[in-house]
Amino acid sequence: LAKTTQPISMDSYEGQEVNITCSHNNIATNDYITWYQQFPSQGPRFIIQGYKTKVTNEVASLFIPADRKSSTLSLPRVSLSDTAVYYCLVGDPGYSSASKIIFGSGTRLSIRP
Amino acid sequence: DVKVTQSSRYLVKRTGEKVFLECVQDMDHENMFWYRQDPGLGLRLIYFSYDVKMKEKGDIPEGYSVSREKKERFSLILESASTNQTSMYLCASSLVRGGQETQYFGPGTRLLVL
């Protein structure tokens, strides 16, 4: 099973770019990398998913090096509302994929004015 | 928008009671999941289901059972609630498209077992 390692917490300021790195040394060939965001008292919310190189959407960018043993979630110009826990997951989509998906403890991001 | 709803936001039960947590999704998703979330432990998978009447154990199934009689509904059952089952319970459904899977979560049920 591909386990992920993330920093427990990070602090930043409004308007800054924040990069959260996740290590997944045992990632398998068919695994995708997915990031979720969770606010207090809410369920996690999908942010971005990728397999290799770079993926960008309206919320974030995801950078994946060629060896795929790590990935970096990049949040441009953060605001106070980006304060949340961010989870990095690796998993192989499919009917029996759930047992291969591990959420881990996530990174608690705190944004200050 | 995908909507995943859970029957209760907060529940208080007594030790030994049978507890039912209901989850409904409105997007015709095949896969549904139950997780529990505890401080410092992240989300841990209890059970999941990839079709009606199908279920598979996750990482921590002990003390729980599930039921999926209809595609849109996935129930988590605590046969005899214990204090160590006090937790936040999260239900999710997922869409697999183009080789990628996205999970959609409900708001969670915070269960307190006294």
Tab-separated table of N, CA, C and O in Angstrom, chain B residues 5-114:
chain	number	residue	atom	x	y	z
B	5	THR	N	-25.715	13.144	1.578
B	5	THR	CA	-26.329	13.566	2.825
B	5	THR	C	-26.234	12.454	3.859
B	5	THR	O	-26.254	11.273	3.536
B	6	GLN	N	-26.111	12.876	5.098
B	6	GLN	CA	-26.071	11.940	6.221
B	6	GLN	C	-27.230	12.265	7.145
B	6	GLN	O	-27.574	13.427	7.329
B	7	SER	N	-27.796	11.218	7.747
B	7	SER	CA	-29.071	11.364	8.439
B	7	SER	C	-29.010	12.310	9.626
B	7	SER	O	-29.997	12.981	9.943
B	8	SER	N	-27.880	12.367	10.308
B	8	SER	CA	-27.779	13.223	11.483
B	8	SER	C	-26.440	13.932	11.490
B	8	SER	O	-25.450	13.375	11.037
B	9	ARG	N	-26.392	15.156	12.002
B	9	ARG	CA	-25.106	15.829	12.213
B	9	ARG	C	-24.517	15.466	13.571
B	9	ARG	O	-23.312	15.366	13.721
B	10	TYR	N	-25.410	15.275	14.564
B	10	TYR	CA	-24.975	14.937	15.913
B	10	TYR	C	-25.879	13.828	16.467
B	10	TYR	O	-27.089	13.835	16.243
B	11	LEU	N	-25.235	12.888	17.175
B	11	LEU	CA	-25.976	11.799	17.809
B	11	LEU	C	-25.367	11.513	19.159
B	11	LEU	O	-24.131	11.504	19.295
B	12	VAL	N	-26.230	11.241	20.144
B	12	VAL	CA	-25.758	10.800	21.453
B	12	VAL	C	-26.443	9.477	21.752
B	12	VAL	O	-27.673	9.391	21.726
B	13	LYS	N	-25.651	8.456	22.013
B	13	LYS	CA	-26.183	7.125	22.288
B	13	LYS	C	-25.539	6.563	23.552
B	13	LYS	O	-24.503	7.047	24.002
B	14	ARG	N	-26.153	5.521	24.084
B	14	ARG	CA	-25.621	4.874	25.276
B	14	ARG	C	-24.911	3.583	24.902
B	14	ARG	O	-25.232	2.936	23.901
B	15	THR	N	-23.956	3.217	25.717
B	15	THR	CA	-23.223	1.965	25.528
B	15	THR	C	-24.197	0.805	25.395
B	15	THR	O	-25.138	0.682	26.182
B	16	GLY	N	-23.951	-0.034	24.383
B	16	GLY	CA	-24.792	-1.199	24.163
B	16	GLY	C	-25.936	-0.985	23.194
B	16	GLY	O	-26.544	-1.963	22.721
B	17	GLU	N	-26.256	0.262	22.889
B	17	GLU	CA	-27.330	0.526	21.938
B	17	GLU	C	-26.920	0.144	20.522
B	17	GLU	O	-25.731	0.189	20.174
B	18	LYS	N	-27.891	-0.187	19.695
B	18	LYS	CA	-27.656	-0.407	18.277
B	18	LYS	C	-27.850	0.933	17.571
B	18	LYS	O	-28.853	1.614	17.779
B	19	VAL	N	-26.884	1.300	16.757
B	19	VAL	CA	-26.895	2.619	16.140
B	19	VAL	C	-26.877	2.475	14.618
B	19	VAL	O	-26.100	1.692	14.079
B	20	PHE	N	-27.719	3.246	13.963
B	20	PHE	CA	-27.780	3.251	12.496
B	20	PHE	C	-27.375	4.639	11.997
B	20	PHE	O	-27.967	5.636	12.386
B	21	LEU	N	-26.394	4.667	11.114
B	21	LEU	CA	-26.025	5.900	10.431
B	21	LEU	C	-26.348	5.730	8.953
B	21	LEU	O	-25.888	4.782	8.320
B	22	GLU	N	-27.149	6.665	8.443
B	22	GLU	CA	-27.605	6.548	7.064
B	22	GLU	C	-26.894	7.553	6.169
B	22	GLU	O	-26.619	8.685	6.570
B	23	CYS	N	-26.640	7.129	4.944
B	23	CYS	CA	-25.996	7.992	3.957
B	23	CYS	C	-26.698	7.822	2.618
B	23	CYS	O	-26.951	6.687	2.190
B	24	VAL	N	-26.981	8.938	1.968
B	24	VAL	CA	-27.656	8.905	0.666
B	24	VAL	C	-26.904	9.801	-0.306
B	24	VAL	O	-26.541	10.921	0.044
B	25	GLN	N	-26.676	9.285	-1.520
B	25	GLN	CA	-26.068	10.111	-2.580
B	25	GLN	C	-27.016	10.148	-3.781
B	25	GLN	O	-27.722	9.175	-4.062
B	26	ASP	N	-26.987	11.284	-4.466
B	26	ASP	CA	-27.976	11.497	-5.530
B	26	ASP	C	-27.371	11.482	-6.931
B	26	ASP	O	-27.998	11.963	-7.876
B	27	MET	N	-26.152	10.933	-7.078
B	27	MET	CA	-25.491	10.996	-8.380
B	27	MET	C	-25.274	9.644	-9.025
B	27	MET	O	-24.459	9.518	-9.926
B	28	ASP	N	-25.967	8.624	-8.546
B	28	ASP	CA	-25.879	7.314	-9.182
B	28	ASP	C	-24.459	6.742	-9.165
B	28	ASP	O	-24.048	6.016	-10.066
B	29	HIS	N	-23.707	7.078	-8.131
B	29	HIS	CA	-22.343	6.559	-8.009
B	29	HIS	C	-22.347	5.096	-7.601
B	29	HIS	O	-23.172	4.663	-6.788
B	30	GLU	N	-21.390	4.355	-8.168
B	30	GLU	CA	-21.296	2.930	-7.843
B	30	GLU	C	-20.711	2.717	-6.450
B	30	GLU	O	-21.133	1.845	-5.708
B	31	ASN	N	-19.661	3.480	-6.136
B	31	ASN	CA	-18.898	3.234	-4.914
B	31	ASN	C	-19.367	4.123	-3.769
B	31	ASN	O	-19.613	5.323	-3.960
B	32	MET	N	-19.459	3.538	-2.597
B	32	MET	CA	-19.763	4.312	-1.394
B	32	MET	C	-18.879	3.828	-0.253
B	32	MET	O	-18.455	2.666	-0.234
B	33	PHE	N	-18.595	4.744	0.687
B	33	PHE	CA	-17.594	4.488	1.723
B	33	PHE	C	-18.088	5.009	3.075
B	33	PHE	O	-18.815	5.995	3.139
B	34	TRP	N	-17.617	4.359	4.126
B	34	TRP	CA	-17.750	4.904	5.470
B	34	TRP	C	-16.367	5.011	6.099
B	34	TRP	O	-15.591	4.048	6.096
B	35	TYR	N	-16.072	6.219	6.626
B	35	TYR	CA	-14.833	6.480	7.340
B	35	TYR	C	-15.162	6.953	8.747
B	35	TYR	O	-16.241	7.480	9.003
B	36	ARG	N	-14.192	6.830	9.641
B	36	ARG	CA	-14.263	7.552	10.897
B	36	ARG	C	-13.020	8.428	10.984
B	36	ARG	O	-11.951	8.081	10.458
B	37	GLN	N	-13.191	9.559	11.652
B	37	GLN	CA	-12.094	10.511	11.767
B	37	GLN	C	-11.898	10.852	13.230
B	37	GLN	O	-12.829	11.300	13.906
B	38	ASP	N	-10.689	10.652	13.696
B	38	ASP	CA	-10.333	10.946	15.075
B	38	ASP	C	-9.107	11.850	15.095
B	38	ASP	O	-8.249	11.745	14.213
B	39	PRO	N	-9.009	12.706	16.102
B	39	PRO	CA	-7.875	13.646	16.171
B	39	PRO	C	-6.538	12.927	16.084
B	39	PRO	O	-6.298	11.949	16.788
B	40	GLY	N	-5.686	13.411	15.203
B	40	GLY	CA	-4.345	12.851	15.060
B	40	GLY	C	-4.265	11.580	14.238
B	40	GLY	O	-3.162	11.099	13.953
B	41	LEU	N	-5.408	11.030	13.865
B	41	LEU	CA	-5.410	9.765	13.122
B	41	LEU	C	-5.914	9.917	11.691
B	41	LEU	O	-5.916	8.940	10.937
B	42	GLY	N	-6.357	11.081	11.311
B	42	GLY	CA	-6.852	11.277	9.959
B	42	GLY	C	-8.130	10.489	9.720
B	42	GLY	O	-8.870	10.166	10.657
B	43	LEU	N	-8.398	10.159	8.473
B	43	LEU	CA	-9.578	9.370	8.115
B	43	LEU	C	-9.185	7.903	7.978
B	43	LEU	O	-8.200	7.581	7.310
B	44	ARG	N	-9.964	7.051	8.593
B	44	ARG	CA	-9.715	5.615	8.485
B	44	ARG	C	-10.944	4.941	7.897
B	44	ARG	O	-12.058	5.181	8.337
B	45	LEU	N	-10.705	4.082	6.915
B	45	LEU	CA	-11.795	3.432	6.192
B	45	LEU	C	-12.371	2.266	6.989
B	45	LEU	O	-11.628	1.373	7.399
B	46	ILE	N	-13.689	2.275	7.169
B	46	ILE	CA	-14.361	1.219	7.920
B	46	ILE	C	-14.849	0.126	6.953
B	46	ILE	O	-14.498	-1.045	7.071
B	47	TYR	N	-15.684	0.513	6.025
B	47	TYR	CA	-16.222	-0.374	5.001
B	47	TYR	C	-16.431	0.412	3.719
B	47	TYR	O	-16.578	1.625	3.749
B	48	PHE	N	-16.464	-0.305	2.606
B	48	PHE	CA	-16.903	0.324	1.374
B	48	PHE	C	-17.734	-0.657	0.566
B	48	PHE	O	-17.734	-1.861	0.837
B	49	SER	N	-18.438	-0.117	-0.418
B	49	SER	CA	-19.311	-0.928	-1.250
B	49	SER	C	-19.167	-0.462	-2.691
B	49	SER	O	-19.189	0.737	-2.967
B	50	TYR	N	-19.001	-1.386	-3.607
B	50	TYR	CA	-18.847	-1.007	-5.005
B	50	TYR	C	-20.064	-1.390	-5.835
B	50	TYR	O	-20.058	-1.240	-7.055
B	51	ASP	N	-21.100	-1.891	-5.192
B	51	ASP	CA	-22.344	-2.192	-5.898
B	51	ASP	C	-23.401	-2.543	-4.861
B	51	ASP	O	-23.074	-2.837	-3.695
B	52	VAL	N	-24.641	-2.570	-5.302
B	52	VAL	CA	-25.728	-2.949	-4.398
B	52	VAL	C	-25.462	-4.346	-3.836
B	52	VAL	O	-25.045	-5.247	-4.561
B	53	LYS	N	-25.666	-4.478	-2.548
B	53	LYS	CA	-25.501	-5.729	-1.809
B	53	LYS	C	-24.048	-6.211	-1.767
B	53	LYS	O	-23.780	-7.304	-1.272
B	54	MET	N	-23.123	-5.433	-2.272
B	54	MET	CA	-21.708	-5.799	-2.189
B	54	MET	C	-21.043	-4.927	-1.139
B	54	MET	O	-21.340	-3.738	-1.017
B	55	LYS	N	-20.119	-5.508	-0.394
B	55	LYS	CA	-19.400	-4.756	0.621
B	55	LYS	C	-18.029	-5.377	0.814
B	55	LYS	O	-17.832	-6.576	0.601
B	56	GLU	N	-17.100	-4.540	1.219
B	56	GLU	CA	-15.763	-5.026	1.547
B	56	GLU	C	-15.267	-4.309	2.793
B	56	GLU	O	-15.558	-3.127	2.995
B	57	LYS	N	-14.503	-5.015	3.595
B	57	LYS	CA	-13.945	-4.431	4.799
B	57	LYS	C	-12.834	-3.459	4.451
B	57	LYS	O	-12.049	-3.689	3.529
B	58	GLY	N	-12.800	-2.393	5.222
B	58	GLY	CA	-11.704	-1.454	5.118
B	58	GLY	C	-10.643	-1.787	6.145
B	58	GLY	O	-10.399	-2.952	6.453
B	59	ASP	N	-10.046	-0.761	6.726
B	59	ASP	CA	-8.949	-0.978	7.669
B	59	ASP	C	-9.404	-1.285	9.088
B	59	ASP	O	-8.702	-1.964	9.833
B	60	ILE	N	-10.599	-0.801	9.470
B	60	ILE	CA	-11.047	-0.958	10.861
B	60	ILE	C	-12.516	-1.380	10.916
B	60	ILE	O	-13.362	-0.677	11.440
B	61	PRO	N	-12.868	-2.569	10.420
B	61	PRO	CA	-14.272	-2.971	10.376
B	61	PRO	C	-14.834	-3.517	11.688
B	61	PRO	O	-16.048	-3.660	11.821
B	62	GLU	N	-13.971	-3.809	12.655
B	62	GLU	CA	-14.421	-4.467	13.881
B	62	GLU	C	-15.430	-3.606	14.620
B	62	GLU	O	-15.197	-2.432	14.874
B	63	GLY	N	-16.563	-4.226	14.976
B	63	GLY	CA	-17.599	-3.518	15.717
B	63	GLY	C	-18.627	-2.833	14.844
B	63	GLY	O	-19.570	-2.223	15.347
B	64	TYR	N	-18.423	-2.943	13.512
B	64	TYR	CA	-19.329	-2.293	12.559
B	64	TYR	C	-19.843	-3.306	11.537
B	64	TYR	O	-19.191	-4.304	11.260
B	65	SER	N	-20.995	-2.993	10.979
B	65	SER	CA	-21.477	-3.703	9.798
B	65	SER	C	-22.112	-2.674	8.879
B	65	SER	O	-22.315	-1.516	9.276
B	66	VAL	N	-22.399	-3.074	7.642
B	66	VAL	CA	-22.972	-2.137	6.678
B	66	VAL	C	-24.077	-2.837	5.911
B	66	VAL	O	-24.174	-4.066	5.879
B	67	SER	N	-24.881	-1.987	5.260
B	67	SER	CA	-25.965	-2.499	4.437
B	67	SER	C	-26.112	-1.606	3.223
B	67	SER	O	-26.121	-0.372	3.347
B	68	ARG	N	-26.234	-2.240	2.048
B	68	ARG	CA	-26.477	-1.468	0.830
B	68	ARG	C	-27.541	-2.202	0.021
B	68	ARG	O	-27.231	-3.005	-0.852
B	69	GLU	N	-28.781	-1.871	0.314
B	69	GLU	CA	-29.925	-2.495	-0.355
B	69	GLU	C	-30.295	-1.750	-1.636
B	69	GLU	O	-30.847	-2.332	-2.573
B	70	LYS	N	-30.004	-0.464	-1.673
B	70	LYS	CA	-30.258	0.352	-2.860
B	70	LYS	C	-28.981	1.100	-3.220
B	70	LYS	O	-28.165	1.414	-2.355
B	71	LYS	N	-28.843	1.417	-4.488
B	71	LYS	CA	-27.602	2.022	-4.968
B	71	LYS	C	-27.309	3.340	-4.270
B	71	LYS	O	-26.154	3.671	-3.994
B	72	GLU	N	-28.322	4.119	-3.974
B	72	GLU	CA	-28.102	5.455	-3.445
B	72	GLU	C	-27.910	5.491	-1.935
B	72	GLU	O	-27.564	6.533	-1.395
B	73	ARG	N	-28.113	4.386	-1.245
B	73	ARG	CA	-28.119	4.406	0.205
B	73	ARG	C	-27.119	3.400	0.773
B	73	ARG	O	-27.119	2.230	0.402
B	74	PHE	N	-26.313	3.871	1.713
B	74	PHE	CA	-25.298	3.018	2.359
B	74	PHE	C	-25.378	3.275	3.846
B	74	PHE	O	-25.169	4.398	4.310
B	75	SER	N	-25.695	2.233	4.604
B	75	SER	CA	-25.907	2.386	6.039
B	75	SER	C	-24.770	1.765	6.828
B	75	SER	O	-24.282	0.680	6.490
B	76	LEU	N	-24.377	2.444	7.875
B	76	LEU	CA	-23.373	1.930	8.815
B	76	LEU	C	-24.093	1.572	10.104
B	76	LEU	O	-24.879	2.366	10.613
B	77	ILE	N	-23.800	0.380	10.614
B	77	ILE	CA	-24.487	-0.118	11.805
B	77	ILE	C	-23.472	-0.435	12.886
B	77	ILE	O	-22.478	-1.145	12.631
B	78	LEU	N	-23.702	0.120	14.048
B	78	LEU	CA	-22.928	-0.232	15.229
B	78	LEU	C	-23.804	-1.197	16.019
B	78	LEU	O	-24.819	-0.794	16.593
B	79	GLU	N	-23.448	-2.463	16.021
B	79	GLU	CA	-24.310	-3.485	16.611
B	79	GLU	C	-24.516	-3.268	18.111
B	79	GLU	O	-25.612	-3.450	18.622
B	80	SER	N	-23.471	-2.880	18.793
B	80	SER	CA	-23.547	-2.617	20.228
B	80	SER	C	-22.534	-1.513	20.531
B	80	SER	O	-21.346	-1.782	20.685
B	81	ALA	N	-23.031	-0.290	20.563
B	81	ALA	CA	-22.130	0.865	20.645
B	81	ALA	C	-21.258	0.811	21.894
B	81	ALA	O	-21.702	0.423	22.987
B	82	SER	N	-20.013	1.227	21.706
B	82	SER	CA	-19.089	1.317	22.832
B	82	SER	C	-18.458	2.705	22.839
B	82	SER	O	-18.465	3.413	21.822
B	83	THR	N	-17.914	3.083	23.998
B	83	THR	CA	-17.373	4.440	24.128
B	83	THR	C	-16.228	4.703	23.150
B	83	THR	O	-16.025	5.844	22.724
B	84	ASN	N	-15.476	3.665	22.778
B	84	ASN	CA	-14.374	3.887	21.838
B	84	ASN	C	-14.855	4.072	20.398
B	84	ASN	O	-14.033	4.243	19.480
B	85	GLN	N	-16.161	4.049	20.202
B	85	GLN	CA	-16.720	4.359	18.890
B	85	GLN	C	-17.210	5.801	18.811
B	85	GLN	O	-17.788	6.211	17.791
B	86	THR	N	-16.982	6.555	19.866
B	86	THR	CA	-17.220	7.998	19.813
B	86	THR	C	-16.271	8.588	18.785
B	86	THR	O	-15.051	8.439	18.890
B	87	SER	N	-16.824	9.239	17.779
B	87	SER	CA	-15.992	9.713	16.683
B	87	SER	C	-16.833	10.539	15.719
B	87	SER	O	-18.049	10.661	15.858
B	88	MET	N	-16.142	11.103	14.703
B	88	MET	CA	-16.818	11.720	13.571
B	88	MET	C	-16.894	10.668	12.469
B	88	MET	O	-15.858	10.089	12.106
B	89	TYR	N	-18.083	10.429	11.938
B	89	TYR	CA	-18.261	9.443	10.880
B	89	TYR	C	-18.576	10.159	9.568
B	89	TYR	O	-19.492	10.984	9.498
B	90	LEU	N	-17.811	9.817	8.552
B	90	LEU	CA	-17.960	10.461	7.254
B	90	LEU	C	-18.316	9.427	6.195
B	90	LEU	O	-17.676	8.386	6.092
B	91	CYS	N	-19.328	9.767	5.412
B	91	CYS	CA	-19.736	8.933	4.294
B	91	CYS	C	-19.265	9.595	3.007
B	91	CYS	O	-19.189	10.828	2.919
B	92	ALA	N	-18.938	8.789	2.021
B	92	ALA	CA	-18.524	9.331	0.723
B	92	ALA	C	-19.031	8.434	-0.390
B	92	ALA	O	-19.276	7.242	-0.193
B	93	SER	N	-19.193	9.017	-1.565
B	93	SER	CA	-19.437	8.230	-2.767
B	93	SER	C	-18.408	8.664	-3.795
B	93	SER	O	-17.816	9.741	-3.675
B	94	SER	N	-18.178	7.823	-4.774
B	94	SER	CA	-17.132	8.184	-5.726
B	94	SER	C	-17.540	7.900	-7.158
B	94	SER	O	-18.310	6.979	-7.459
B	95	LEU	N	-16.957	8.735	-8.001
B	95	LEU	CA	-17.134	8.623	-9.439
B	95	LEU	C	-15.794	8.241	-10.035
B	95	LEU	O	-14.784	8.884	-9.744
B	96	VAL	N	-15.787	7.193	-10.835
B	96	VAL	CA	-14.577	6.782	-11.547
B	96	VAL	C	-14.780	7.123	-13.015
B	96	VAL	O	-15.695	6.620	-13.657
B	97	ARG	N	-13.915	8.009	-13.514
B	97	ARG	CA	-14.072	8.453	-14.896
B	97	ARG	C	-12.692	8.642	-15.518
B	97	ARG	O	-11.829	9.310	-14.931
B	98	GLY	N	-12.484	8.071	-16.667
B	98	GLY	CA	-11.202	8.244	-17.339
B	98	GLY	C	-10.028	7.778	-16.510
B	98	GLY	O	-8.945	8.352	-16.584
B	99	GLY	N	-10.231	6.742	-15.720
B	99	GLY	CA	-9.146	6.210	-14.901
B	99	GLY	C	-8.885	7.012	-13.641
B	99	GLY	O	-7.950	6.708	-12.899
B	100	GLN	N	-9.669	8.039	-13.396
B	100	GLN	CA	-9.486	8.815	-12.177
B	100	GLN	C	-10.708	8.674	-11.287
B	100	GLN	O	-11.827	8.524	-11.773
B	101	GLU	N	-10.464	8.719	-9.997
B	101	GLU	CA	-11.562	8.572	-9.042
B	101	GLU	C	-11.644	9.798	-8.151
B	101	GLU	O	-10.630	10.233	-7.591
B	102	THR	N	-12.830	10.340	-7.989
B	102	THR	CA	-13.062	11.478	-7.104
B	102	THR	C	-14.092	11.094	-6.067
B	102	THR	O	-15.176	10.616	-6.405
B	103	GLN	N	-13.741	11.289	-4.808
B	103	GLN	CA	-14.674	11.002	-3.725
B	103	GLN	C	-15.403	12.271	-3.307
B	103	GLN	O	-14.784	13.333	-3.188
B	104	TYR	N	-16.701	12.139	-3.057
B	104	TYR	CA	-17.529	13.242	-2.591
B	104	TYR	C	-18.039	12.884	-1.206
B	104	TYR	O	-18.640	11.823	-1.021
B	105	PHE	N	-17.791	13.777	-0.265
B	105	PHE	CA	-18.089	13.485	1.123
B	105	PHE	C	-19.358	14.171	1.605
B	105	PHE	O	-19.707	15.267	1.164
B	106	GLY	N	-20.026	13.510	2.560
B	106	GLY	CA	-21.116	14.137	3.277
B	106	GLY	C	-20.587	15.042	4.379
B	106	GLY	O	-19.366	15.116	4.598
B	107	PRO	N	-21.470	15.706	5.110
B	107	PRO	CA	-21.050	16.658	6.136
B	107	PRO	C	-20.539	16.008	7.413
B	107	PRO	O	-19.925	16.671	8.241
B	108	GLY	N	-20.787	14.718	7.576
B	108	GLY	CA	-20.311	14.028	8.765
B	108	GLY	C	-21.366	13.921	9.856
B	108	GLY	O	-22.279	14.741	9.960
B	109	THR	N	-21.236	12.872	10.658
B	109	THR	CA	-22.066	12.682	11.851
B	109	THR	C	-21.138	12.551	13.044
B	109	THR	O	-20.276	11.670	13.072
B	110	ARG	N	-21.327	13.456	13.987
B	110	ARG	CA	-20.505	13.382	15.204
B	110	ARG	C	-21.264	12.553	16.236
B	110	ARG	O	-22.321	12.953	16.715
B	111	LEU	N	-20.736	11.374	16.539
B	111	LEU	CA	-21.378	10.430	17.455
B	111	LEU	C	-20.686	10.431	18.802
B	111	LEU	O	-19.462	10.292	18.877
B	112	LEU	N	-21.475	10.563	19.835
B	112	LEU	CA	-20.983	10.472	21.206
B	112	LEU	C	-21.648	9.266	21.855
B	112	LEU	O	-22.880	9.184	21.898
B	113	VAL	N	-20.847	8.330	22.352
B	113	VAL	CA	-21.374	7.154	23.042
B	113	VAL	C	-21.043	7.287	24.531
B	113	VAL	O	-19.860	7.381	24.907
B	114	LEU	N	-22.077	7.317	25.321
B	114	LEU	CA	-21.891	7.520	26.777
B	114	LEU	C	-21.853	6.197	27.528
B	114	LEU	O	-22.501	5.224	27.103
